[in-house]
CSV table of C-alpha atoms and ligand atoms in Angstrom, one decimal:
chain,number,residue,atom,x,y,z
A,1,MET,CA,103.9,92.4,168.0
A,2,THR,CA,106.8,92.2,165.5
A,3,LEU,CA,110.3,92.3,166.9
A,4,ALA,CA,112.7,94.6,165.1
A,5,LEU,CA,115.6,92.7,166.6
A,6,GLY,CA,116.0,89.3,168.2
A,7,CYS,CA,119.1,88.4,170.2
A,8,ILE,CA,120.5,85.2,171.8
A,9,ALA,CA,123.1,85.7,174.4
A,10,ASP,CA,125.4,82.9,175.5
A,11,ASP,CA,125.5,84.1,179.1
A,12,TYR,CA,123.4,86.2,181.6
A,13,THR,CA,125.7,89.1,182.3
A,14,GLY,CA,126.4,89.4,178.5
A,15,ALA,CA,122.7,89.5,177.9
A,16,SER,CA,122.1,92.2,180.5
A,17,ASP,CA,124.9,94.3,179.0
A,18,LEU,CA,123.4,94.0,175.5
A,19,ALA,CA,119.9,94.7,176.8
A,20,ASN,CA,121.1,97.8,178.5
A,21,THR,CA,123.1,98.9,175.4
A,22,LEU,CA,120.0,98.5,173.2
A,23,THR,CA,117.8,100.4,175.7
A,24,ARG,CA,120.3,103.2,175.8
A,25,ALA,CA,120.3,103.3,172.0
A,26,GLY,CA,116.5,103.8,172.1
A,27,LEU,CA,115.1,100.3,171.7
A,28,ARG,CA,112.4,99.1,174.1
A,29,THR,CA,114.0,95.9,175.2
A,30,VAL,CA,113.1,92.8,177.2
A,31,GLN,CA,115.7,90.4,178.5
A,32,THR,CA,114.4,86.9,179.1
A,33,ILE,CA,115.8,84.3,181.5
A,34,GLY,CA,116.2,81.2,179.3
A,35,VAL,CA,114.0,80.4,176.2
A,36,PRO,CA,110.6,81.9,177.1
A,37,ALA,CA,107.4,79.9,177.1
A,38,ASP,CA,105.4,80.2,173.9
A,39,ASP,CA,102.7,82.1,175.7
A,40,LEU,CA,104.9,84.6,177.5
A,41,ALA,CA,103.0,87.8,177.8
A,42,LEU,CA,105.2,90.6,176.5
A,43,PRO,CA,104.7,94.4,176.6
A,44,GLU,CA,105.1,96.2,173.2
A,45,VAL,CA,108.9,96.0,172.6
A,46,ASP,CA,111.4,96.4,169.8
A,47,ALA,CA,114.0,93.8,170.9
A,48,VAL,CA,114.2,90.7,173.0
A,49,VAL,CA,117.4,89.3,174.3
A,50,VAL,CA,117.1,85.6,175.3
A,51,SER,CA,119.7,84.8,178.0
A,52,LEU,CA,121.2,81.4,177.8
A,53,LYS,CA,124.1,79.8,179.8
A,54,SER,CA,125.7,78.2,176.7
A,55,ARG,CA,129.2,79.7,176.5
A,56,SER,CA,131.1,76.8,178.1
A,57,ILE,CA,128.7,73.9,177.9
A,58,GLU,CA,128.9,71.0,175.5
A,59,ALA,CA,128.6,72.3,171.9
A,60,GLY,CA,125.6,70.1,171.0
A,61,LEU,CA,123.6,71.4,173.9
A,62,ALA,CA,124.5,75.0,173.1
A,63,VAL,CA,123.3,74.4,169.5
A,64,THR,CA,120.0,72.9,170.7
A,65,ARG,CA,119.2,75.7,173.1
A,66,SER,CA,120.3,78.4,170.7
A,67,ARG,CA,118.1,76.9,168.0
A,68,ALA,CA,115.1,76.9,170.4
A,69,ALA,CA,115.8,80.5,171.2
A,70,GLU,CA,116.0,81.4,167.5
A,71,LYS,CA,112.7,79.6,166.7
A,72,TRP,CA,111.0,81.6,169.5
A,73,LEU,CA,112.4,84.9,168.2
A,74,ARG,CA,111.6,84.3,164.6
A,75,GLY,CA,108.1,83.3,165.7
A,76,ARG,CA,107.8,86.8,167.2
A,77,GLY,CA,108.7,88.3,163.8
A,78,ALA,CA,112.4,88.9,164.3
A,79,SER,CA,113.8,89.1,160.8
A,80,HIS,CA,117.3,89.7,162.1
A,81,VAL,CA,118.9,87.6,165.0
A,82,LEU,CA,122.1,88.6,166.7
A,83,PHE,CA,124.0,85.8,168.4
A,84,LYS,CA,125.6,87.7,171.2
A,85,ILE,CA,129.0,86.3,172.3
A,86,CYS,CA,131.7,87.7,174.6
A,87,SER,CA,133.7,90.6,173.3
A,88,THR,CA,136.8,88.5,173.9
A,89,PHE,CA,135.5,85.7,171.7
A,90,ASP,CA,135.5,83.4,174.7
A,91,SER,CA,135.5,79.8,173.2
A,92,THR,CA,137.6,76.8,172.4
A,93,ASP,CA,138.4,75.1,169.1
A,94,ALA,CA,135.5,72.7,169.9
A,95,GLY,CA,133.0,75.7,170.1
A,96,ASN,CA,130.7,77.0,170.9
A,97,ILE,CA,130.6,80.1,168.6
A,98,GLY,CA,131.2,78.2,165.3
A,99,PRO,CA,128.7,75.3,165.9
A,100,VAL,CA,126.0,77.7,167.0
A,101,MET,CA,126.6,80.0,164.1
A,102,ASP,CA,126.5,77.1,161.6
A,103,ALA,CA,123.2,75.8,163.0
A,104,LEU,CA,121.5,79.2,163.1
A,105,ARG,CA,122.8,80.0,159.6
A,106,GLU,CA,121.4,76.7,158.3
A,107,ASP,CA,118.0,77.4,160.0
A,108,CYS,CA,117.6,80.9,158.5
A,109,GLY,CA,119.1,80.1,155.1
A,110,GLU,CA,121.6,83.0,155.3
A,111,ALA,CA,124.3,83.0,152.6
A,112,ILE,CA,126.9,84.9,154.7
A,113,VAL,CA,127.0,85.9,158.3
A,114,LEU,CA,128.7,89.0,159.7
A,115,VAL,CA,131.0,88.4,162.7
A,116,THR,CA,132.6,90.9,164.9
A,117,PRO,CA,133.2,91.1,168.7
A,118,ALA,CA,134.4,94.7,168.4
A,119,PHE,CA,133.2,97.3,170.8
A,120,PRO,CA,135.7,100.2,170.6
A,121,GLU,CA,134.3,102.1,173.6
A,122,THR,CA,135.2,99.2,175.9
A,123,GLY,CA,138.6,98.7,174.2
A,124,ARG,CA,137.7,95.8,172.0
A,125,THR,CA,138.8,96.4,168.4
A,126,VAL,CA,139.4,94.2,165.4
A,127,TYR,CA,142.0,95.0,162.7
A,128,GLN,CA,142.9,92.6,159.8
A,129,GLY,CA,140.8,90.1,161.7
A,130,ASN,CA,142.9,90.3,164.8
A,131,LEU,CA,141.1,91.1,168.1
A,132,PHE,CA,142.8,93.6,170.4
A,133,VAL,CA,141.9,93.8,174.1
A,134,GLY,CA,143.0,97.4,174.9
A,135,ALA,CA,146.5,97.8,173.5
A,136,VAL,CA,147.4,94.2,173.2
A,137,PRO,CA,146.4,91.3,170.9
A,138,LEU,CA,144.0,88.8,172.4
A,139,ASN,CA,146.7,86.1,172.8
A,140,GLU,CA,148.8,88.5,174.9
A,141,SER,CA,145.9,89.7,177.1
A,142,PRO,CA,144.9,88.1,180.4
A,143,LEU,CA,142.5,85.9,178.3
A,144,LYS,CA,145.4,83.7,177.3
A,145,ASP,CA,145.1,82.3,180.9
A,146,HIS,CA,141.3,82.0,181.0
A,147,PRO,CA,140.4,79.0,183.2
A,148,LEU,CA,137.7,77.6,180.8
A,149,ASN,CA,138.5,79.1,177.4
A,150,PRO,CA,142.2,80.2,177.1
A,151,MET,CA,142.7,82.3,173.9
A,152,HIS,CA,146.0,81.6,172.2
A,153,ASP,CA,145.3,83.0,168.8
A,154,SER,CA,144.1,86.6,168.2
A,155,ASN,CA,143.3,86.0,164.5
A,156,LEU,CA,139.5,85.5,164.5
A,157,VAL,CA,139.4,84.3,160.9
A,158,ARG,CA,141.5,81.4,161.9
A,159,VAL,CA,139.8,80.8,165.3
A,160,LEU,CA,136.3,80.8,163.8
A,161,ALA,CA,137.4,78.6,160.8
A,162,ARG,CA,138.7,75.9,163.3
A,163,GLN,CA,135.2,75.9,165.0
A,164,SER,CA,133.0,76.2,162.0
A,165,ARG,CA,132.0,74.0,159.0
A,166,THR,CA,132.0,76.9,156.7
A,167,SER,CA,135.0,78.8,155.3
A,168,VAL,CA,135.6,82.2,156.9
A,169,GLY,CA,136.6,85.4,155.1
A,170,LEU,CA,137.6,88.9,156.1
A,171,VAL,CA,136.1,92.4,155.5
A,172,ASP,CA,139.0,94.6,156.3
A,173,LEU,CA,139.0,98.1,157.8
A,174,ALA,CA,139.8,99.8,154.4
A,175,THR,CA,136.5,98.3,153.0
A,176,VAL,CA,134.5,99.3,156.1
A,177,THR,CA,135.9,102.8,155.8
A,178,ARG,CA,134.6,103.1,152.2
A,179,GLY,CA,131.1,102.5,153.6
A,180,VAL,CA,128.0,100.4,153.3
A,181,ASP,CA,128.1,99.7,149.5
A,182,ALA,CA,131.7,98.7,149.6
A,183,VAL,CA,131.0,96.3,152.5
A,184,ARG,CA,128.0,94.8,150.7
A,185,LEU,CA,130.0,94.3,147.5
A,186,ARG,CA,132.8,92.5,149.5
A,187,LEU,CA,130.3,90.3,151.2
A,188,SER,CA,128.6,89.2,148.0
A,189,ASP,CA,132.1,88.5,146.5
A,190,LEU,CA,132.9,86.2,149.5
A,191,ALA,CA,129.4,84.6,149.4
A,192,ALA,CA,129.9,83.9,145.6
A,193,LYS,CA,133.0,81.9,146.5
A,194,GLY,CA,131.0,79.8,149.0
A,195,ILE,CA,132.3,81.5,152.1
A,196,GLY,CA,129.6,81.5,154.7
A,197,ALA,CA,131.0,83.8,157.4
A,198,ALA,CA,133.0,87.0,157.4
A,199,VAL,CA,134.9,88.6,160.3
A,200,ILE,CA,134.5,92.4,160.0
A,201,ASP,CA,137.1,94.9,161.2
A,202,ALA,CA,136.0,97.7,163.5
A,203,VAL,CA,138.3,100.1,165.2
A,204,PHE,CA,136.1,103.2,165.7
A,205,ASP,CA,132.5,103.6,166.9
A,206,ARG,CA,131.5,104.8,163.4
A,207,ASP,CA,132.6,101.5,162.0
A,208,LEU,CA,129.8,99.8,164.0
A,209,GLU,CA,127.3,102.1,162.4
A,210,THR,CA,128.3,100.9,158.9
A,211,ILE,CA,128.3,97.3,160.1
A,212,GLY,CA,124.9,97.7,161.7
A,213,LEU,CA,123.4,99.1,158.5
A,214,VAL,CA,124.7,96.2,156.4
A,215,ALA,CA,123.9,93.5,159.1
A,216,GLY,CA,120.3,94.7,159.3
A,217,SER,CA,119.6,93.5,155.8
A,218,HIS,CA,120.9,90.0,156.6
A,219,ARG,CA,119.1,87.4,158.7
A,220,LEU,CA,121.9,86.7,161.2
A,221,SER,CA,125.0,88.2,162.8
A,222,VAL,CA,127.4,87.2,165.5
A,223,GLY,CA,129.1,89.6,167.8
A,224,ALA,CA,129.1,91.5,171.1
A,225,SER,CA,127.3,94.5,172.4
A,226,GLY,CA,129.2,96.7,169.8
A,227,ILE,CA,127.4,95.2,166.8
A,228,GLY,CA,124.2,95.3,168.9
A,229,LEU,CA,124.7,99.1,169.2
A,230,GLY,CA,125.3,99.3,165.4
A,231,LEU,CA,122.1,97.4,164.7
A,232,ALA,CA,120.1,99.5,167.1
A,233,ARG,CA,121.4,102.7,165.6
A,234,ALA,CA,120.6,101.5,162.1
A,235,LEU,CA,117.0,100.6,163.2
A,236,VAL,CA,116.5,104.1,164.7
A,237,SER,CA,118.2,106.0,161.9
A,238,SER,CA,116.1,104.2,159.3
A,239,GLY,CA,112.9,104.9,161.2
A,240,LYS,CA,112.1,101.2,161.6
A,241,VAL,CA,112.1,101.9,165.3
A,242,LYS,CA,110.9,105.1,167.0
A,243,SER,CA,113.6,105.9,169.6
A,244,SER,CA,112.2,106.0,173.1
A,245,ALA,CA,114.8,108.1,175.0
A,246,THR,CA,114.1,106.3,178.3
A,247,ASN,CA,111.8,103.5,178.7
A,248,ALA,CA,108.9,105.1,180.6
A,249,GLU,CA,106.9,102.0,180.9
A,250,ALA,CA,109.7,100.1,182.5
A,251,GLY,CA,110.0,102.6,185.3
A,252,ALA,CA,106.3,103.3,185.9
A,253,PRO,CA,105.6,103.2,189.7
A,254,VAL,CA,104.5,100.0,191.3
A,255,GLY,CA,104.1,101.2,194.9
A,256,GLY,CA,104.3,98.7,197.7
A,257,PRO,CA,107.1,98.0,200.1
A,258,ALA,CA,110.8,98.1,199.2
A,259,ALA,CA,113.7,96.0,200.4
A,260,CYS,CA,117.4,95.6,199.6
A,261,LEU,CA,119.5,92.4,199.8
A,262,ALA,CA,123.3,92.4,199.8
A,263,GLY,CA,125.3,89.2,199.3
A,264,SER,CA,128.3,90.8,197.7
A,265,CYS,CA,131.3,91.3,199.9
A,266,SER,CA,133.0,93.7,197.5
A,267,GLN,CA,134.5,96.9,198.8
A,268,ALA,CA,132.0,98.9,196.9
A,269,THR,CA,129.0,97.1,198.4
A,270,LEU,CA,130.4,97.3,201.9
A,271,GLN,CA,130.7,101.1,201.5
A,272,GLN,CA,127.2,101.3,200.0
A,273,MET,CA,125.8,99.3,203.0
A,274,ALA,CA,127.5,101.6,205.5
A,275,ASN,CA,125.9,104.6,203.8
A,276,ALA,CA,122.5,102.9,203.7
A,277,GLU,CA,122.7,102.2,207.4
A,278,ARG,CA,122.3,106.0,208.0
A,279,VAL,CA,118.9,106.1,206.2
A,280,MET,CA,117.2,102.6,206.6
A,281,PRO,CA,117.2,99.7,209.1
A,282,VAL,CA,119.8,97.1,208.4
A,283,LEU,CA,119.9,93.5,209.5
A,284,HIS,CA,123.3,91.7,209.3
A,285,LEU,CA,122.8,88.0,208.9
A,286,ASP,CA,124.9,85.6,211.0
A,287,PRO,CA,126.4,83.2,208.4
A,288,THR,CA,127.2,80.6,211.1
A,289,ARG,CA,123.5,80.3,211.9
A,290,ILE,CA,122.8,79.5,208.3
A,291,PHE,CA,124.8,76.3,208.8
A,292,THR,CA,123.9,75.5,212.4
A,293,ASP,CA,120.3,76.5,213.2
A,294,LYS,CA,119.2,76.7,209.5
A,295,ASP,CA,116.5,79.2,210.6
A,296,GLU,CA,118.3,82.4,209.5
A,297,ALA,CA,115.9,83.2,206.7
A,298,GLN,CA,112.9,82.9,209.1
A,299,ARG,CA,114.7,85.1,211.7
A,300,ALA,CA,115.4,87.7,209.0
A,301,LEU,CA,111.8,87.6,207.8
A,302,ALA,CA,110.4,87.9,211.3
A,303,TRP,CA,112.6,91.0,211.7
A,304,ALA,CA,111.6,92.5,208.3
A,305,LYS,CA,107.9,92.0,208.1
A,306,PRO,CA,106.8,94.4,210.9
A,307,ARG,CA,109.2,97.0,209.4
A,308,LEU,CA,108.1,96.9,205.8
A,309,ALA,CA,105.3,99.4,206.2
A,310,ASP,CA,107.7,102.0,207.6
A,311,GLY,CA,109.9,102.2,204.5
A,312,PRO,CA,112.8,100.4,202.8
A,313,LEU,CA,115.1,98.1,204.7
A,314,LEU,CA,118.3,96.2,204.0
A,315,ILE,CA,119.3,92.6,204.8
A,316,ALA,CA,122.9,91.7,204.3
A,317,SER,CA,125.1,88.7,204.5
A,318,SER,CA,128.0,90.7,203.3
A,319,ALA,CA,131.0,90.8,205.6
A,320,THR,CA,134.6,92.0,205.7
A,321,PRO,CA,137.3,89.9,203.9
A,322,GLU,CA,138.5,88.5,207.3
A,323,ALA,CA,135.0,87.4,208.3
A,324,VAL,CA,134.4,85.8,204.9
A,325,ALA,CA,137.7,84.0,205.1
A,326,ALA,CA,136.8,82.6,208.5
A,327,VAL,CA,133.4,81.3,207.2
A,328,GLN,CA,135.0,79.8,204.1
A,329,ALA,CA,137.7,78.1,206.2
A,330,ARG,CA,135.1,76.5,208.3
A,331,TYR,CA,132.5,75.4,205.7
A,332,GLY,CA,134.4,75.5,202.4
A,333,ARG,CA,134.2,78.3,199.9
A,334,ASP,CA,131.7,76.9,197.5
A,335,ALA,CA,129.4,75.3,200.1
A,336,ALA,CA,129.4,78.6,202.1
A,337,GLY,CA,128.7,80.7,199.0
A,338,HIS,CA,125.9,78.4,197.9
A,339,ALA,CA,124.2,78.1,201.3
A,340,ILE,CA,124.3,81.9,201.8
A,341,GLU,CA,122.9,82.5,198.2
A,342,GLN,CA,120.0,80.1,198.9
A,343,THR,CA,119.3,81.8,202.2
A,344,MET,CA,119.1,85.1,200.4
A,345,ALA,CA,116.8,83.5,197.8
A,346,ASP,CA,114.6,82.2,200.7
A,347,ILE,CA,114.5,85.7,202.2
A,348,ALA,CA,113.6,87.3,198.8
A,349,ASP,CA,110.8,84.8,198.3
A,350,GLY,CA,109.4,85.5,201.8
A,351,LEU,CA,109.6,89.3,201.3
A,352,VAL,CA,107.7,89.1,198.0
A,353,GLN,CA,105.1,86.9,199.6
A,354,SER,CA,104.8,89.6,202.3
A,355,GLY,CA,104.1,92.2,199.6
A,356,VAL,CA,107.5,93.6,198.6
A,357,ARG,CA,107.3,94.9,195.0
A,358,ARG,CA,110.6,96.8,194.8
A,359,LEU,CA,113.7,94.7,195.3
A,360,VAL,CA,117.4,95.8,195.1
A,361,VAL,CA,120.0,93.0,195.1
A,362,ALA,CA,123.7,93.5,195.3
A,363,GLY,CA,125.9,90.6,194.1
A,364,GLY,CA,126.0,88.8,190.8
A,365,GLU,CA,125.6,85.2,192.1
A,366,THR,CA,123.2,86.4,194.7
A,367,SER,CA,121.0,88.1,192.1
A,368,GLY,CA,121.0,84.9,190.0
A,369,ALA,CA,119.8,82.9,193.0
A,370,VAL,CA,117.1,85.4,193.7
A,371,VAL,CA,115.8,85.6,190.1
A,372,ASP,CA,115.8,81.8,189.8
A,373,ARG,CA,113.8,81.5,193.0
A,374,LEU,CA,111.3,84.1,192.1
A,375,LYS,CA,110.8,82.4,188.7
A,376,ILE,CA,110.8,85.7,186.9
A,377,PRO,CA,110.7,84.9,183.1
A,378,GLY,CA,112.1,88.2,182.0
A,379,PHE,CA,112.6,91.9,182.5
A,380,LEU,CA,111.8,95.1,180.6
A,381,VAL,CA,114.9,97.2,180.8
A,382,GLY,CA,114.5,100.8,182.2
A,383,ALA,CA,116.6,103.8,183.0
A,384,GLU,CA,120.2,103.3,184.4
A,385,ILE,CA,120.7,103.8,188.1
A,386,ALA,CA,124.4,103.6,187.6
A,387,ALA,CA,126.6,102.7,184.6
A,388,GLY,CA,125.5,99.2,183.6
A,389,VAL,CA,122.8,98.8,186.2
A,390,PRO,CA,119.3,99.6,184.9
A,391,VAL,CA,115.9,99.5,186.6
A,392,LEU,CA,114.2,96.2,185.6
A,393,ARG,CA,110.5,95.5,185.4
A,394,ALA,CA,109.5,91.9,185.7
A,395,VAL,CA,107.4,90.7,182.7
A,396,GLY,CA,105.5,87.6,182.0
A,397,ALA,CA,103.9,86.3,185.2
A,398,LYS,CA,100.4,87.7,184.9
A,399,GLU,CA,101.8,91.1,184.2
A,400,SER,CA,98.3,92.4,183.7
A,401,ALA,CA,97.5,91.9,187.3
A,402,LYS,CA,98.6,95.2,188.8
A,403,GLU,CA,99.4,93.7,192.2
A,404,SER,CA,102.0,91.4,190.6
A,405,ALA,CA,104.0,94.3,188.9
A,406,MET,CA,107.5,94.4,190.3
A,407,LEU,CA,110.7,96.5,189.9
A,408,LEU,CA,114.1,95.1,190.5
A,409,ALA,CA,117.7,96.3,190.4
A,410,LEU,CA,120.4,93.6,190.1
A,411,LYS,CA,124.0,94.7,190.4
A,412,SER,CA,127.4,93.0,190.4
A,413,GLY,CA,129.3,93.8,193.6
A,414,ASN,CA,131.6,96.4,192.3
A,415,PHE,CA,129.0,98.5,190.4
A,416,GLY,CA,127.3,101.7,191.5
A,417,GLY,CA,128.2,104.8,193.5
A,418,PRO,CA,128.5,105.1,197.3
A,419,GLU,CA,124.8,105.8,197.7
A,420,PHE,CA,123.7,103.0,195.4
A,421,PHE,CA,120.8,101.7,197.5
A,422,THR,CA,119.1,105.1,197.8
A,423,ASP,CA,120.0,106.0,194.2
A,424,ALA,CA,118.2,102.8,193.1
A,425,LEU,CA,115.1,103.4,195.3
A,426,ARG,CA,114.8,106.9,194.0
A,427,LEU,CA,114.1,105.5,190.5
A,428,MET,CA,112.0,102.6,191.7
A,429,ARG,CA,108.8,104.0,193.1
B,501,ADP,P1,129.9,89.9,193.6
B,501,ADP,O1,129.0,90.4,192.5
B,501,ADP,O2,130.5,90.9,194.4
B,501,ADP,O3,130.9,88.8,193.1
B,501,ADP,P2,128.3,87.6,194.4
B,501,ADP,O4,126.9,87.6,194.9
B,501,ADP,O5,128.4,87.2,192.9
B,501,ADP,O6,128.9,89.1,194.6
B,501,ADP,O7,129.2,86.7,195.2
B,501,ADP,C1,129.4,86.8,196.6
B,501,ADP,C2,129.5,85.4,197.2
B,501,ADP,O8,129.9,85.5,198.5
B,501,ADP,C3,128.1,84.7,197.1
B,501,ADP,O9,128.4,83.3,196.8
B,501,ADP,C4,127.7,84.8,198.6
B,501,ADP,O10,126.8,83.8,199.0
B,501,ADP,C5,129.0,84.7,199.3
B,501,ADP,N1,128.9,85.4,200.6
B,501,ADP,C6,128.1,86.4,201.0
B,501,ADP,N2,128.3,86.7,202.3
B,501,ADP,C7,129.2,85.9,202.8
B,501,ADP,C8,129.9,85.7,204.0
B,501,ADP,N3,129.5,86.5,205.1
B,501,ADP,N4,130.8,84.8,204.1
B,501,ADP,C9,131.1,84.0,203.1
B,501,ADP,N5,130.6,84.1,201.9
B,501,ADP,C10,129.6,85.0,201.7
């Protein structure tokens, strides 16, 4: 298999967003959790997005992990690698975008790297090198107060130059508007001057298409899901990838029992649980028992196992803001959150061992704990259940064994409509 596109994402949710964007654009896409093992069994795909957690770690570590991911992707034939960053250029003057870009550029021998976090449909635009978040420049947006990476400069040419060993140039909107040849000419002018990276303006969706066409003939680019979309469209329009409208393989039925887990306490999830209660049995965990008796997972599994054959069920730790506040006041916010997440992971593990093959999880952190516990190396991305929430098919772990095939839906608390759990199960057969 030769990958048409390799991607390295600096966080998990960004990776999911990119994988979903590529899938919607017609690319068969797998998202892996961390750098995959050399012998990971992959289905036939066009793109792989390697999810790292490298956005806010020490720069040297981010470089090492990103290099390992690049090596894996190039080893699978990816001639172009996109380093996926946050669309708000989330970073400090110490990195990690510049150092990772420098290292990957060195490894692939690229003369000049295209850089843009623009994604107009989500309100991220770049003009004269300045990043706008909605109507305001980055340094006037809420990102100026980000707890880890406060952004005080909206000029990305300057921001990137402070992080990078190479000089940084600009391809402005006027050039992008003139089209592919004008952009190529500008890039070769910059490269001839020894400039190794260029921030590219993009204000409209069509700008991403021009950028994608140019980027595709380079070895490396840096940006958010917007440039991913541009690259995907270029691959489809050039015929290098045959667009697959929805990923039929990802959604192929697996059969077997289904279960839902809810750890999110968001309003949306509480409403979705209330609606699920009308159509499936629901067990509400008792958070205090998680701390006192420590047998809450076993109790939940004893409740669930005899019911699995009768249809889907839901197990929830989710509670109202008042109940959550009471648990947090007693056990501490982080300790309570962690203990409950681990209990949900124990329950997920027990359910899968009892034959569950279709698992819906509500809550971002809760999903992370479940995926880690199940040691799932990656997912093939399928059709969207709700905006930003696709059906996922576990890949890797002895995928050829039919009985190990598994479908998941992982959603952040606020995502999905009021009937999310039944909507998800309808697409997960
Ligand atoms: P969301 O996507 O809505 O942010 P997360 O799963 O990321 O959901 O976060 C929810 C957090 O709340 C998790 O750490 C979870 O363990 C914790 N939690 C779940 N139920 C309760 C509860 N009843 N009391 C206190 N904390 C809870």
